[in-house]
XYZ file of C-alpha atoms in Angstrom:
654
model
C -44.181 -20.281 4.722
C -42.315 -22.940 7.057
C -40.654 -24.474 3.950
C -39.407 -20.946 2.956
C -37.906 -20.457 6.220
C -35.990 -23.856 5.978
C -34.882 -23.075 2.493
C -33.619 -19.757 3.789
C -31.621 -20.947 6.857
C -30.188 -23.796 4.644
C -28.785 -21.066 2.455
C -27.608 -19.040 5.090
C -25.938 -21.506 6.844
C -24.110 -22.853 3.758
C -23.203 -19.589 2.148
C -23.391 -17.072 5.001
C -22.497 -18.548 8.037
C -19.527 -20.578 6.534
C -16.301 -19.784 4.976
C -15.498 -15.790 4.575
C -18.871 -14.948 5.243
C -18.215 -16.457 8.904
C -15.449 -14.414 9.342
C -16.713 -11.355 8.169
C -19.688 -11.543 10.366
C -17.300 -12.813 13.426
C -15.266 -9.805 12.834
C -17.901 -7.278 13.024
C -19.848 -8.710 15.833
C -16.483 -9.492 18.010
C -14.730 -6.162 17.288
C -17.599 -4.247 18.161
C -18.709 -5.843 21.256
C -14.638 -6.079 22.429
C -14.363 -2.514 21.627
C -17.690 -1.407 23.490
C -16.743 -3.688 26.779
C -12.943 -2.339 26.840
C -13.388 1.282 26.137
C -16.326 2.228 28.439
C -13.869 4.047 30.696
C -12.071 5.461 27.852
C -15.104 6.858 26.213
C -15.638 8.964 29.437
C -11.904 10.172 29.859
C -12.456 11.186 26.192
C -15.448 13.025 27.142
C -13.834 14.266 30.042
C -11.229 16.160 27.793
C -13.752 17.239 25.105
C -15.857 19.001 27.755
C -12.864 20.684 29.376
C -10.572 21.427 26.550
C -12.469 21.004 23.439
C -15.886 22.644 23.986
C -16.550 26.498 23.178
C -15.170 28.397 25.876
C -17.707 30.085 27.895
C -17.482 33.491 29.669
C -17.879 33.551 33.517
C -21.716 33.380 34.197
C -21.904 36.862 36.006
C -25.201 36.449 37.433
C -24.058 33.456 39.875
C -22.160 34.687 42.823
C -20.486 32.250 45.856
C -20.174 33.424 49.044
C -17.642 31.412 50.995
C -17.372 30.275 54.281
C -13.634 30.036 54.198
C -10.470 29.840 56.834
C -10.527 33.547 57.347
C -14.095 33.651 57.867
C -14.118 30.830 60.528
C -11.448 32.829 62.367
C -13.770 35.808 63.017
C -16.138 33.283 64.576
C -16.578 31.944 68.287
C -16.351 28.487 67.273
C -15.910 26.251 63.805
C -18.906 23.848 63.863
C -21.504 24.075 63.779
C -21.131 27.725 61.731
C -22.204 30.478 63.781
C -26.168 30.864 63.171
C -26.186 34.114 64.274
C -23.562 35.171 61.530
C -25.428 33.234 59.190
C -28.542 35.039 59.826
C -26.756 38.099 59.474
C -25.149 37.230 56.467
C -28.586 36.317 54.535
C -30.593 39.618 55.828
C -27.673 41.601 54.408
C -27.887 40.068 51.142
C -31.339 39.629 50.951
C -31.561 43.891 51.376
C -30.020 43.597 47.565
C -33.049 41.772 46.325
C -31.345 38.876 44.530
C -32.977 36.221 42.577
C -32.290 33.293 44.772
C -30.210 32.494 47.634
C -29.003 29.099 47.991
C -27.346 27.752 51.251
C -25.431 25.013 50.744
C -25.100 24.221 54.444
C -26.434 21.308 56.525
C -28.438 22.348 59.649
C -28.196 18.885 60.912
C -27.275 19.787 64.331
C -28.410 22.168 67.232
C -26.206 25.381 68.248
C -27.137 27.836 70.720
C -31.020 28.003 70.877
C -31.406 31.884 70.357
C -29.227 32.052 67.385
C -30.764 29.046 66.029
C -34.033 30.847 66.075
C -32.780 34.053 64.614
C -31.724 32.048 61.829
C -35.016 30.262 61.168
C -36.858 33.644 61.286
C -34.652 35.280 59.032
C -34.813 32.329 56.640
C -38.593 32.623 56.506
C -38.784 36.658 56.426
C -36.357 37.002 53.385
C -38.431 38.165 50.367
C -36.038 36.533 47.934
C -36.453 32.234 47.279
C -34.110 30.672 49.872
C -32.955 27.053 48.770
C -31.835 25.194 51.723
C -29.650 22.369 51.538
C -31.328 18.967 52.273
C -29.716 15.381 52.561
C -31.085 12.115 54.415
C -29.719 9.071 56.213
C -28.530 7.444 52.384
C -26.337 10.455 52.220
C -24.508 9.546 55.440
C -26.391 11.322 58.081
C -27.024 9.611 61.480
C -30.647 8.934 62.525
C -30.226 12.173 64.966
C -29.012 14.253 62.404
C -31.557 13.213 59.877
C -34.138 14.185 62.706
C -32.850 17.320 63.559
C -32.520 18.420 59.739
C -36.053 17.754 59.181
C -37.446 19.543 61.965
C -34.991 22.527 61.231
C -36.055 22.996 57.501
C -39.776 22.100 58.104
C -41.623 24.528 55.737
C -38.794 25.792 53.868
C -37.807 25.531 50.131
C -35.176 22.400 49.952
C -32.760 21.344 47.540
C -31.063 17.957 47.570
C -27.550 18.605 47.950
C -26.739 15.013 46.449
C -23.519 14.970 44.323
C -23.349 11.835 42.189
C -19.461 10.176 41.527
C -18.471 7.462 39.030
C -17.751 4.306 40.647
C -14.632 3.409 38.832
C -12.753 6.699 39.867
C -14.863 8.736 42.204
C -15.274 11.688 39.532
C -18.173 14.110 39.582
C -19.425 13.771 35.891
C -23.141 12.783 35.807
C -26.326 14.645 37.058
C -27.574 12.284 40.105
C -30.272 9.617 38.983
C -33.694 9.898 40.444
C -32.842 6.550 42.621
C -30.271 8.897 44.347
C -32.474 11.189 46.044
C -35.979 11.488 47.673
C -38.438 11.889 44.601
C -40.277 14.580 46.291
C -37.563 16.659 46.738
C -35.391 18.244 43.728
C -31.818 18.650 43.465
C -30.119 21.681 44.991
C -29.107 23.194 41.565
C -32.530 22.218 40.337
C -34.236 23.726 42.639
C -32.346 27.023 42.530
C -32.486 27.319 38.818
C -36.332 26.422 38.861
C -36.793 29.601 41.458
C -34.711 31.657 39.207
C -36.475 31.198 35.887
C -39.963 30.209 37.287
C -40.028 26.607 35.687
C -39.440 22.934 36.085
C -36.346 21.203 34.683
C -35.067 17.423 35.178
C -31.669 17.492 33.737
C -29.820 14.158 33.303
C -26.425 12.881 31.542
C -23.246 14.815 32.002
C -22.857 18.034 33.957
C -21.632 20.466 31.536
C -18.732 21.975 33.619
C -17.648 25.501 32.211
C -13.981 25.875 31.267
C -12.124 28.912 30.504
C -9.547 29.256 27.393
C -6.968 27.389 29.378
C -8.856 24.577 29.800
C -9.314 25.334 33.723
C -12.525 25.603 36.004
C -14.477 28.891 35.176
C -13.957 31.231 37.646
C -17.354 32.475 39.369
C -17.247 35.915 41.269
C -16.068 34.564 44.937
C -16.341 36.700 48.260
C -15.312 35.488 51.483
C -18.337 35.599 53.857
C -16.516 37.913 56.572
C -16.311 40.281 53.662
C -19.823 39.791 52.152
C -21.297 41.643 54.851
C -19.533 44.927 53.979
C -20.323 44.939 50.252
C -23.087 47.259 49.274
C -26.479 44.981 49.194
C -27.397 46.556 45.305
C -24.163 44.080 44.257
C -26.537 41.280 44.865
C -29.314 42.670 42.933
C -30.764 40.138 40.742
C -27.981 37.334 41.441
C -28.135 34.092 42.181
C -26.239 33.768 45.497
C -24.560 30.576 46.731
C -23.337 30.254 50.366
C -21.407 27.485 50.973
C -17.848 26.393 52.415
C -14.715 26.233 50.547
C -12.758 24.858 53.477
C -9.547 22.667 52.851
C -9.951 18.959 52.204
C -13.844 19.517 52.817
C -16.273 19.033 50.428
C -13.940 19.010 47.595
C -14.392 16.627 44.599
C -12.930 15.289 41.658
C -14.243 16.468 37.990
C -13.539 16.013 34.493
C -10.678 18.855 35.179
C -8.891 16.118 37.102
C -8.392 13.928 33.850
C -6.981 16.901 31.931
C -5.230 19.113 34.780
C -4.725 16.812 37.502
C -5.906 16.767 41.232
C -4.827 19.841 42.248
C -6.531 21.953 39.134
C -9.527 19.322 38.830
C -10.841 19.332 42.435
C -13.928 21.760 42.931
C -15.625 22.775 46.273
C -19.185 21.318 46.274
C -20.853 24.574 46.531
C -18.941 25.505 43.125
C -20.112 22.447 41.609
C -23.426 23.216 42.477
C -23.001 26.903 40.473
C -21.779 24.778 37.385
C -25.101 22.810 37.314
C -26.954 25.877 37.821
C -25.124 27.765 35.025
C -25.575 24.544 32.699
C -29.563 24.909 33.553
C -29.779 28.562 33.049
C -27.958 28.469 29.748
C -29.978 25.634 28.354
C -26.732 24.039 27.705
C -26.405 20.081 27.523
C -24.277 17.438 26.091
C -25.975 14.769 23.887
C -24.704 11.419 24.110
C -25.316 8.478 22.032
C -27.581 5.829 23.793
C -26.686 2.115 24.132
C -28.537 1.371 20.830
C -27.064 4.114 18.877
C -23.567 3.093 20.081
C -24.206 -0.716 19.005
C -25.348 0.622 15.396
C -22.318 2.886 15.123
C -19.649 0.132 15.866
C -21.269 -2.748 13.913
C -21.634 -0.068 10.945
C -18.362 1.128 11.190
C -16.611 -2.739 11.536
C -18.841 -3.332 8.398
C -17.119 -0.500 6.699
C -13.619 -1.754 7.424
C -14.868 -4.990 6.445
C -16.094 -4.053 3.180
C -12.767 -1.778 2.579
C -10.195 -4.697 3.351
C -12.663 -6.892 1.365
C -12.319 -4.767 -1.909
C -8.846 -3.445 -1.255
C -5.729 -6.433 -1.874
C -2.905 -4.149 -1.381
C -1.198 -3.895 2.174
C -0.458 -0.258 1.199
C -4.049 0.581 0.150
C -5.314 -0.875 3.274
C -3.078 0.769 5.362
C -4.039 4.260 3.921
C -7.693 3.159 4.278
C -7.537 2.617 7.584
C -5.634 5.893 8.276
C -8.086 7.978 6.508
C -10.947 6.125 8.502
C -9.539 6.698 11.648
C -8.669 10.294 10.876
C -12.315 11.043 9.705
C -13.498 9.596 12.859
C -11.684 11.988 14.935
C -12.164 15.156 12.615
C -15.876 14.230 12.693
C -15.992 13.584 16.538
C -14.330 16.894 17.203
C -16.345 18.712 14.677
C -19.902 17.471 15.867
C -18.834 17.958 19.366
C -17.353 21.613 18.993
C -20.782 22.421 16.612
C -23.574 20.697 18.393
C -21.896 19.231 21.901
C -22.831 15.583 20.541
C -20.594 13.210 22.281
C -19.584 10.108 20.235
C -18.021 7.152 21.962
C -14.801 7.849 19.771
C -12.515 5.843 22.074
C -14.893 2.712 21.327
C -15.123 3.760 17.550
C -11.298 3.905 17.136
C -10.985 0.621 18.845
C -13.538 -0.844 16.659
C -11.879 0.212 13.512
C -8.513 -0.813 14.574
C -9.667 -4.316 15.869
C -11.671 -4.973 12.698
C -8.627 -4.186 10.435
C -6.233 -6.045 12.888
C -8.344 -9.172 12.220
C -8.030 -8.961 8.723
C -4.563 -8.286 8.892
C -3.781 -11.104 11.349
C -5.922 -13.628 9.154
C -3.565 -12.913 5.968
C -0.641 -12.878 7.711
C -1.606 -16.440 9.406
C -2.796 -17.398 5.784
C 0.443 -16.287 4.377
C 2.317 -17.725 7.116
C 0.458 -21.088 7.003
C 0.778 -21.409 3.064
C 4.889 -20.355 3.460
C 5.400 -23.107 5.886
C 3.324 -25.652 3.962
C 5.773 -24.479 0.777
C 8.757 -24.877 2.783
C 7.948 -28.080 4.226
C 6.917 -29.452 0.845
C 9.700 -28.351 -1.467
C 12.305 -27.814 1.275
C 13.881 -31.151 1.021
C 13.944 -31.094 -2.948
C 15.007 -27.666 -4.211
C 17.294 -24.819 -2.799
C 16.445 -22.533 -0.277
C 16.378 -19.629 -2.577
C 13.602 -21.060 -4.539
C 11.758 -22.214 -1.618
C 11.739 -18.681 -0.466
C 10.650 -17.161 -3.688
C 7.710 -19.686 -4.121
C 6.789 -18.509 -0.517
C 7.099 -15.253 -1.050
C 5.269 -15.016 -4.568
C 2.683 -17.798 -4.938
C 2.523 -16.754 -8.609
C 5.882 -18.853 -9.226
C 3.655 -21.849 -8.766
C 1.565 -20.995 -11.881
C 2.243 -22.851 -15.088
C 4.195 -21.477 -17.853
C 7.416 -19.462 -17.187
C 9.600 -16.602 -18.481
C 12.693 -15.995 -20.642
C 15.738 -14.763 -18.630
C 19.574 -15.433 -18.958
C 20.561 -18.537 -16.825
C 23.637 -20.422 -16.293
C 23.300 -23.982 -16.415
C 25.575 -26.897 -14.691
C 25.134 -30.018 -15.502
C 27.269 -33.057 -13.564
C 27.116 -36.876 -13.779
C 29.203 -39.283 -12.169
C 30.886 -41.555 -14.796
C 29.957 -45.329 -14.818
C 27.862 -45.406 -11.721
C 24.916 -46.590 -13.256
C 26.751 -49.865 -14.334
C 28.738 -50.200 -11.188
C 25.537 -50.250 -9.059
C 24.374 -53.210 -10.778
C 27.113 -55.150 -9.285
C 26.504 -53.927 -5.762
C 24.279 -54.717 -3.179
C 21.447 -52.117 -2.925
C 22.292 -50.844 0.660
C 26.066 -50.106 -0.073
C 24.732 -48.471 -3.384
C 22.293 -46.506 -1.381
C 25.030 -45.378 1.029
C 27.576 -44.385 -1.606
C 24.951 -42.368 -3.738
C 23.665 -40.664 -0.627
C 26.846 -39.563 0.721
C 27.956 -38.262 -2.805
C 24.762 -36.289 -3.452
C 24.701 -34.851 0.134
C 27.871 -33.458 -0.678
C 27.162 -32.259 -3.971
C 23.813 -30.731 -3.056
C 25.556 -28.896 -0.185
C 27.980 -27.380 -2.588
C 25.141 -26.422 -4.972
C 23.455 -24.436 -2.200
C 26.623 -23.081 -0.780
C 27.539 -21.655 -3.681
C 23.957 -19.929 -4.377
C 22.964 -22.281 -7.406
C 19.129 -23.531 -7.700
C 19.144 -27.180 -7.809
C 17.059 -28.030 -10.454
C 16.829 -31.840 -10.459
C 18.686 -34.699 -9.165
C 18.431 -38.061 -11.788
C 20.218 -40.828 -10.805
C 23.725 -39.934 -9.830
C 23.408 -36.622 -11.926
C 22.926 -33.143 -10.122
C 21.565 -30.470 -12.413
C 21.556 -26.556 -11.293
C 21.241 -23.239 -12.386
C 21.956 -19.546 -11.570
C 19.708 -16.616 -12.697
C 16.139 -18.149 -11.385
C 14.331 -18.172 -9.521
C 15.907 -14.865 -8.682
C 18.443 -12.699 -10.628
C 21.731 -13.049 -9.554
C 24.743 -11.069 -10.815
C 28.161 -12.690 -12.042
C 26.504 -16.035 -13.031
C 29.906 -17.371 -14.935
C 32.041 -16.555 -11.707
C 29.664 -18.242 -9.498
C 29.382 -21.316 -11.757
C 33.035 -21.669 -12.145
C 33.544 -21.681 -8.384
C 30.989 -24.327 -7.933
C 32.372 -26.377 -11.073
C 35.785 -26.329 -9.567
C 34.398 -27.121 -5.935
C 32.491 -30.029 -7.368
C 35.438 -31.168 -9.330
C 37.598 -31.181 -5.968
C 34.806 -32.643 -3.889
C 34.477 -35.534 -6.598
C 38.031 -36.282 -6.677
C 38.499 -36.250 -2.883
C 35.181 -38.442 -2.329
C 36.487 -41.322 -4.832
C 39.432 -41.725 -2.494
C 37.735 -41.213 0.886
C 36.159 -43.913 3.101
C 32.535 -43.082 1.907
C 33.260 -44.636 -1.459
C 33.759 -47.919 0.766
C 36.599 -49.065 -1.494
C 34.498 -49.271 -4.524
C 36.111 -47.560 -7.693
C 34.560 -44.649 -8.681
C 34.686 -42.936 -11.713
C 35.494 -39.049 -12.497
C 32.365 -36.548 -12.122
C 32.062 -34.507 -15.577
C 30.691 -31.405 -15.469
C 29.282 -29.143 -18.324
C 28.328 -25.441 -18.124
C 26.758 -22.919 -20.584
C 25.059 -19.218 -20.405
C 22.417 -17.927 -22.398
C 18.827 -17.429 -22.346
C 16.137 -19.769 -21.389
C 12.493 -20.145 -20.536
C 12.116 -20.615 -16.782
C 9.276 -21.461 -14.838
C 7.029 -24.262 -13.938
C 6.484 -27.185 -16.257
C 5.045 -29.933 -14.528
C 1.338 -29.729 -15.671
C -1.530 -29.293 -13.418
C -0.733 -32.112 -11.311
C 3.181 -32.171 -10.839
C 5.231 -29.079 -9.547
C 8.317 -28.885 -11.812
C 10.269 -25.660 -11.600
C 13.156 -26.036 -14.410
C 14.253 -24.397 -17.621
C 13.946 -25.471 -21.261
C 15.961 -24.082 -24.540
C 18.943 -24.547 -26.309
C 21.123 -23.530 -23.278
C 20.103 -26.258 -21.218
C 20.667 -28.854 -24.008
C 24.012 -27.421 -24.670
C 25.042 -27.505 -21.016
C 24.151 -31.144 -20.869
C 25.732 -31.997 -23.952
C 28.962 -30.294 -22.845
C 28.806 -32.401 -20.000
C 28.886 -35.501 -22.143
C 31.765 -34.127 -24.294
C 33.908 -34.315 -21.473
C 34.116 -38.265 -21.941
C 35.579 -37.721 -25.426
C 37.577 -34.905 -24.885
C 39.460 -36.089 -21.889
C 38.586 -33.309 -19.273
C 36.499 -33.210 -16.261
C 34.766 -29.977 -16.727
C 33.823 -28.266 -20.066
C 32.480 -24.645 -20.273
C 31.260 -22.561 -23.086
C 32.836 -19.335 -24.368
C 29.976 -17.514 -22.852
C 30.895 -18.640 -19.642
C 34.589 -18.000 -19.913
C 34.140 -14.917 -21.183
C 32.327 -13.801 -18.096
C 34.000 -15.908 -15.552
C 37.065 -12.683 -15.613
C 37.849 -14.349 -11.937
C 39.147 -17.614 -13.390
C 42.145 -18.936 -15.437
C 40.970 -21.190 -18.641
C 42.823 -23.254 -21.214
C 40.936 -23.479 -24.721
C 39.774 -26.711 -25.505
C 38.666 -25.865 -29.165
C 35.778 -25.506 -31.549
C 33.122 -28.254 -30.580
C 30.721 -29.198 -32.951
C 28.062 -31.054 -31.013
C 25.662 -33.720 -32.415
C 22.955 -32.134 -34.004
C 24.450 -28.687 -34.166
C 25.946 -27.081 -37.250
C 27.743 -24.283 -35.614
C 30.879 -24.880 -33.112
C 30.931 -24.234 -29.658
C 34.399 -22.697 -28.466
C 34.783 -24.551 -25.065
C 37.326 -24.062 -22.343
C 38.518 -25.925 -19.235
C 38.986 -23.986 -15.778
C 42.395 -24.021 -14.370
C 42.907 -23.822 -10.873
C 45.130 -20.657 -10.087
C 48.757 -21.257 -9.003
C 52.028 -20.596 -9.971
C 52.791 -23.903 -11.638
C 49.757 -23.862 -13.785
C 50.792 -20.206 -14.963
C 53.827 -21.329 -16.635
C 51.945 -24.626 -17.733
C 48.959 -22.845 -19.193
C 51.287 -20.277 -21.214
C 52.881 -23.390 -22.909
C 49.573 -25.092 -23.590
C 48.181 -21.714 -24.953
C 51.105 -21.518 -27.420
C 50.559 -25.115 -28.622
C 47.032 -24.533 -29.194
C 47.423 -21.428 -31.515
C 50.047 -23.544 -33.413
C 47.403 -26.227 -33.973
C 45.825 -24.185 -37.168
C 49.178 -22.704 -38.069
C 52.078 -25.387 -37.454
C 50.736 -28.660 -36.289
C 54.454 -30.088 -36.087
C 55.396 -27.306 -34.071
C 52.202 -27.780 -32.031
C 52.849 -31.592 -31.444
C 56.271 -30.996 -29.991
C 55.149 -28.621 -27.391
C 52.382 -30.643 -26.464
C 54.560 -33.663 -26.304
C 56.862 -31.717 -23.634
C 53.664 -31.333 -21.825
C 52.928 -34.761 -21.806
C 56.137 -35.768 -20.186
C 55.641 -33.423 -17.091
C 51.792 -34.355 -16.938
C 51.041 -37.800 -18.563
C 47.605 -37.659 -17.065
C 46.338 -34.678 -19.233
C 43.533 -36.194 -21.106
C 43.212 -33.054 -23.227
C 46.825 -32.571 -24.429
C 46.270 -36.784 -25.282
C 43.413 -35.631 -27.415
C 45.292 -33.203 -29.337
C 48.399 -34.955 -29.937
C 46.114 -38.288 -30.906
C 44.043 -35.764 -33.543
C 47.539 -34.399 -34.909
C 48.684 -38.413 -35.430
C 45.256 -38.845 -37.213
C 46.342 -36.071 -39.561
C 43.878 -33.639 -38.127
C 44.569 -30.074 -38.055
C 42.821 -26.882 -36.565
C 40.868 -26.394 -33.288
C 37.491 -27.560 -34.477
C 36.379 -31.045 -33.088
C 33.190 -32.517 -34.253
C 31.723 -34.775 -31.535
C 29.458 -37.797 -33.233
C 27.994 -39.266 -29.904
C 27.215 -36.036 -28.408
């Protein structure tokens, strides 16, 4: 047996108390405990609302009457305190003639008045045929020893009821029946004594006092008569009634009740005698609210948290999870309200709602933290090597890291610094590093600034693309804008102090647009987000073709056709090495008035290459005189001089 327990504990520790299971258990336990600790008062306040605003409205109990010692009554008496005992004696005598079921006197006889009047009251209390329950209290209720001694002497031999009213410690509201520890065990509660006398039974109430509310969520109105007028009423009005005699004086014996929570202090405060009336009505009607116990509350919270955990584990979509939580919270409210309305069973609604919210929040926060951590890791790992667009795409969609790719239209741009590899062999390493880093910094900044994704950097060559990882409009226009910016930067860099006096070559640029397969092709161990296909190969070869053509930028016709915002001059139909079909290529021209005239003359000459090589040579010669550094014009003049015609150019080296 011991060995089996050891094996079980080892399994539990490794498989249940670790990893996701540990998080699941922590979520269930902590969310439940926190909710139970935080929502104790909230549950009580929710119970107040349910009791006063959601219970089935009850009609006023006609068998309970309140005879109030109010200000108009005191105005008719010779003194205010203690209440004139002769007046009380005559009032009780008059009521007793009507044969009420019970008379409850919510007045403490804790001090002497005029001896003959005190005796008169004692005689009436003992002579009344209907049961009379007299209020009782003790020193623990705030009486002085002298008051307590007199009270015990005055009520000796009478039926007593302890008038203690229990208030919740945190806000002083009367919600619950007094515990046994709050009163002498041998003396019943005032309301209990009256209800038992009326029903000839014995009850020991506990839990919430079920205050009665009307349809407006206000305290129910018991028939109430001023004591000064009650003596004038026909005695039969009191027949078979429970008559409560007590004070209803301003700021005396008034208590906050659940109605205070929903209606405010002015509407929610009730006189003590009427609180006892509510208690009696509850006992007579057999009405009680069933609140779940501590163990049941724990089981409900743990079960609910486990349900949330199961739902979040099964559902991976945020939308589905939110819908699940919304449905669960709605169901909790509906079930709680329905159960209370039907059976007056009070569930800890606030605690259950918070348990569900905390359980859900734990998963949401964990997922957010996991995604945030992964995003930060990816951004840190790849942010120095690829463009922000690619980093954001990978961070937002981890599937990008999977092997394989998808076919999509892209524009590729290849650049290469002419002769730098050979030049670097003759320079000190630190000088090579400074020049190359300065050059690549400027190049990469331009790629990112123009929205291109940097595919790779190979030595002094920078390769980029448009259309991946995110689709982008206007591939061609953006690519040509980048190419012109790179060309301008490279030419300025050659003459800048950053070149450190070294004679740098030109930067050649090749561009092509078409379909390619884009994705991660680095194998299981190496992340290499790139593209493969003829589009990539063609762009690379067009970059190399610049060396033969005498140009710095060579773009395919697929690029020039889409780059409607830029000017181009045709280069020719280039047959690249390894290809049978020619690629018509163009060179982008910076847009200005001087170039416009030059471009028109060049286009005339280019058209004549197919029709009249001699005429074409004359125009090209004119252009060469004005622009002796134009390598493309030199190429066509050389071709014509070699007897070649047309615009078809075959490259052997590329």
